[in-house]
């Protein structure tokens, strides 16, 4: 779960086809664990969208989405000491890079002249690289996984490719 603020530009070739380019900044929520400070990131994506059942206010759409996300965060974690029985607190940095491709389906509604609402879900593949730096003892095991994402299991260090299950809600403003 990564809330973000984005700006984008959509070019409609005709009533049914468009290309959308977006970029923005991401931030993560602490979820009450006091685990994180200075979370920051970037998100860039390019979409091809095919609208169907086009109506005056709402339309359904399908599309493809290429995306890149990069996150950095300062994290506090509790680790088991490898030399003595006990735990200690360590402050370190987590860097996460994700990129992938999604197929999506959703709907787009326009309210008044300038306000839009989009909702979509989809399925795709993403590749993720997660690294940690500035750990006191990198080989010690974490007592409880504390990271800057709601899905703790997805934050293990290393490279992996996995399913991407996007769920997106967008409220937009049209400037023209």
XYZ file of C-alpha atoms in Angstrom:
176
model
C 0.000 0.000 0.000
C 1.683 3.182 -1.161
C -0.310 6.388 -1.149
C 1.056 8.916 -3.611
C 0.438 12.230 -5.265
C 0.747 12.174 -9.044
C 0.389 14.446 -12.020
C -0.348 13.096 -15.448
C -1.247 13.919 -18.978
C -3.644 11.864 -21.085
C -3.848 12.149 -24.841
C -7.008 10.767 -26.436
C -6.512 9.719 -30.026
C -10.249 9.267 -30.475
C -13.307 8.413 -28.383
C -11.941 4.955 -27.481
C -8.104 5.094 -27.347
C -5.691 7.061 -25.199
C -2.190 7.130 -23.750
C -1.575 8.302 -20.196
C 1.803 9.300 -18.711
C 2.045 9.924 -14.974
C 4.714 10.687 -12.451
C 4.617 11.434 -8.796
C 5.955 11.123 -5.310
C 5.082 8.357 -2.890
C 4.965 8.269 0.856
C 4.242 5.427 3.230
C 2.269 5.383 6.423
C 3.699 4.371 9.794
C 0.639 2.244 10.765
C 1.346 2.992 14.428
C 4.606 0.996 14.614
C 6.953 3.999 14.911
C 9.160 2.093 12.492
C 9.885 4.609 9.822
C 11.118 8.102 9.234
C 11.627 10.174 6.113
C 9.824 7.813 3.738
C 10.055 8.952 0.142
C 9.818 7.598 -3.346
C 8.982 8.133 -6.976
C 6.422 6.509 -9.223
C 6.377 6.698 -13.029
C 3.925 4.896 -15.299
C 2.751 4.767 -18.881
C -0.677 3.408 -19.822
C -2.510 2.512 -22.993
C -6.261 2.710 -22.356
C -9.120 1.391 -24.490
C -12.530 2.803 -23.504
C -15.694 0.903 -24.290
C -19.358 1.386 -23.449
C -18.619 5.110 -23.652
C -21.381 7.185 -22.104
C -21.689 10.881 -21.350
C -20.611 10.524 -17.693
C -19.080 7.045 -17.225
C -17.137 4.561 -19.350
C -15.549 1.185 -18.788
C -11.956 0.606 -19.881
C -9.233 -1.983 -20.285
C -5.580 -1.246 -20.627
C -1.938 -2.032 -20.073
C 0.285 -0.271 -17.583
C 4.084 -0.157 -17.425
C 5.344 1.112 -14.079
C 8.448 1.927 -12.046
C 8.464 2.606 -8.284
C 11.479 3.504 -6.177
C 11.333 3.930 -2.377
C 13.839 4.854 0.322
C 13.208 4.844 4.046
C 14.920 4.977 7.413
C 13.711 2.018 9.486
C 13.883 0.879 13.104
C 13.942 -2.883 13.667
C 14.473 -5.333 16.516
C 16.988 -8.122 15.879
C 18.189 -11.283 17.635
C 21.850 -10.931 18.566
C 23.931 -13.677 16.943
C 26.468 -13.785 19.791
C 24.302 -13.536 22.915
C 20.717 -14.427 23.709
C 18.723 -11.243 23.484
C 17.524 -8.536 21.178
C 18.705 -5.091 20.156
C 17.281 -2.196 18.162
C 18.952 -1.160 14.941
C 18.337 1.868 12.729
C 19.037 1.290 9.040
C 17.927 2.180 5.512
C 15.681 0.186 3.187
C 15.766 0.744 -0.589
C 13.109 -0.817 -2.807
C 12.807 -0.717 -6.603
C 9.866 -2.272 -8.474
C 8.962 -2.339 -12.134
C 6.448 -4.338 -14.094
C 3.512 -4.661 -16.441
C -0.186 -4.918 -15.540
C -3.320 -5.642 -17.534
C -6.198 -3.721 -16.021
C -9.942 -3.211 -16.180
C -11.963 -0.446 -14.585
C -14.333 2.459 -14.992
C -13.938 6.190 -15.478
C -16.574 8.747 -14.464
C -16.665 12.474 -15.061
C -18.528 14.805 -12.725
C -19.290 18.403 -13.587
C -16.803 19.862 -16.059
C -13.505 19.127 -14.355
C -13.750 16.360 -11.733
C -13.035 12.699 -12.611
C -13.089 9.436 -10.715
C -11.287 6.274 -11.881
C -11.242 2.856 -10.293
C -9.403 -0.172 -11.640
C -7.980 -3.526 -10.732
C -5.798 -5.877 -12.695
C -3.214 -8.596 -12.896
C 0.410 -8.537 -13.968
C 4.022 -9.269 -13.127
C 6.486 -7.155 -11.193
C 10.159 -7.463 -10.385
C 11.277 -6.202 -7.008
C 14.741 -5.501 -5.589
C 14.932 -4.745 -1.850
C 18.213 -3.864 -0.137
C 19.144 -2.788 3.375
C 22.125 -0.583 4.237
C 23.708 0.696 7.442
C 22.759 -2.390 9.492
C 24.987 -2.965 12.542
C 25.063 -6.758 12.071
C 23.563 -7.703 8.660
C 23.561 -11.461 9.416
C 21.358 -11.178 12.533
C 17.722 -12.258 12.109
C 14.902 -9.778 12.557
C 12.715 -10.475 15.582
C 9.618 -9.038 13.967
C 9.505 -7.779 10.410
C 9.017 -4.032 10.526
C 9.175 -2.292 7.201
C 7.551 0.598 5.447
C 4.848 -1.418 3.700
C 1.569 -2.904 4.799
C 2.519 -6.219 3.166
C 5.463 -7.185 5.395
C 6.196 -10.470 3.611
C 6.824 -8.620 0.356
C 9.703 -6.662 1.879
C 12.301 -9.423 2.203
C 15.656 -8.373 0.865
C 16.796 -9.647 -2.499
C 15.502 -9.866 -6.057
C 12.270 -11.587 -6.969
C 9.552 -11.585 -9.584
C 5.992 -12.044 -8.428
C 2.369 -11.361 -9.318
C 1.180 -7.791 -9.319
C -2.408 -7.214 -8.203
C -3.117 -3.498 -8.624
C -6.093 -1.841 -6.982
C -6.296 1.852 -7.763
C -8.627 4.714 -6.938
C -7.941 8.060 -8.600
C -9.656 11.396 -8.158
C -8.599 13.798 -10.871
C -9.045 17.319 -12.099
C -9.256 18.244 -15.795
C -7.718 21.651 -16.543
C -9.282 22.351 -19.920
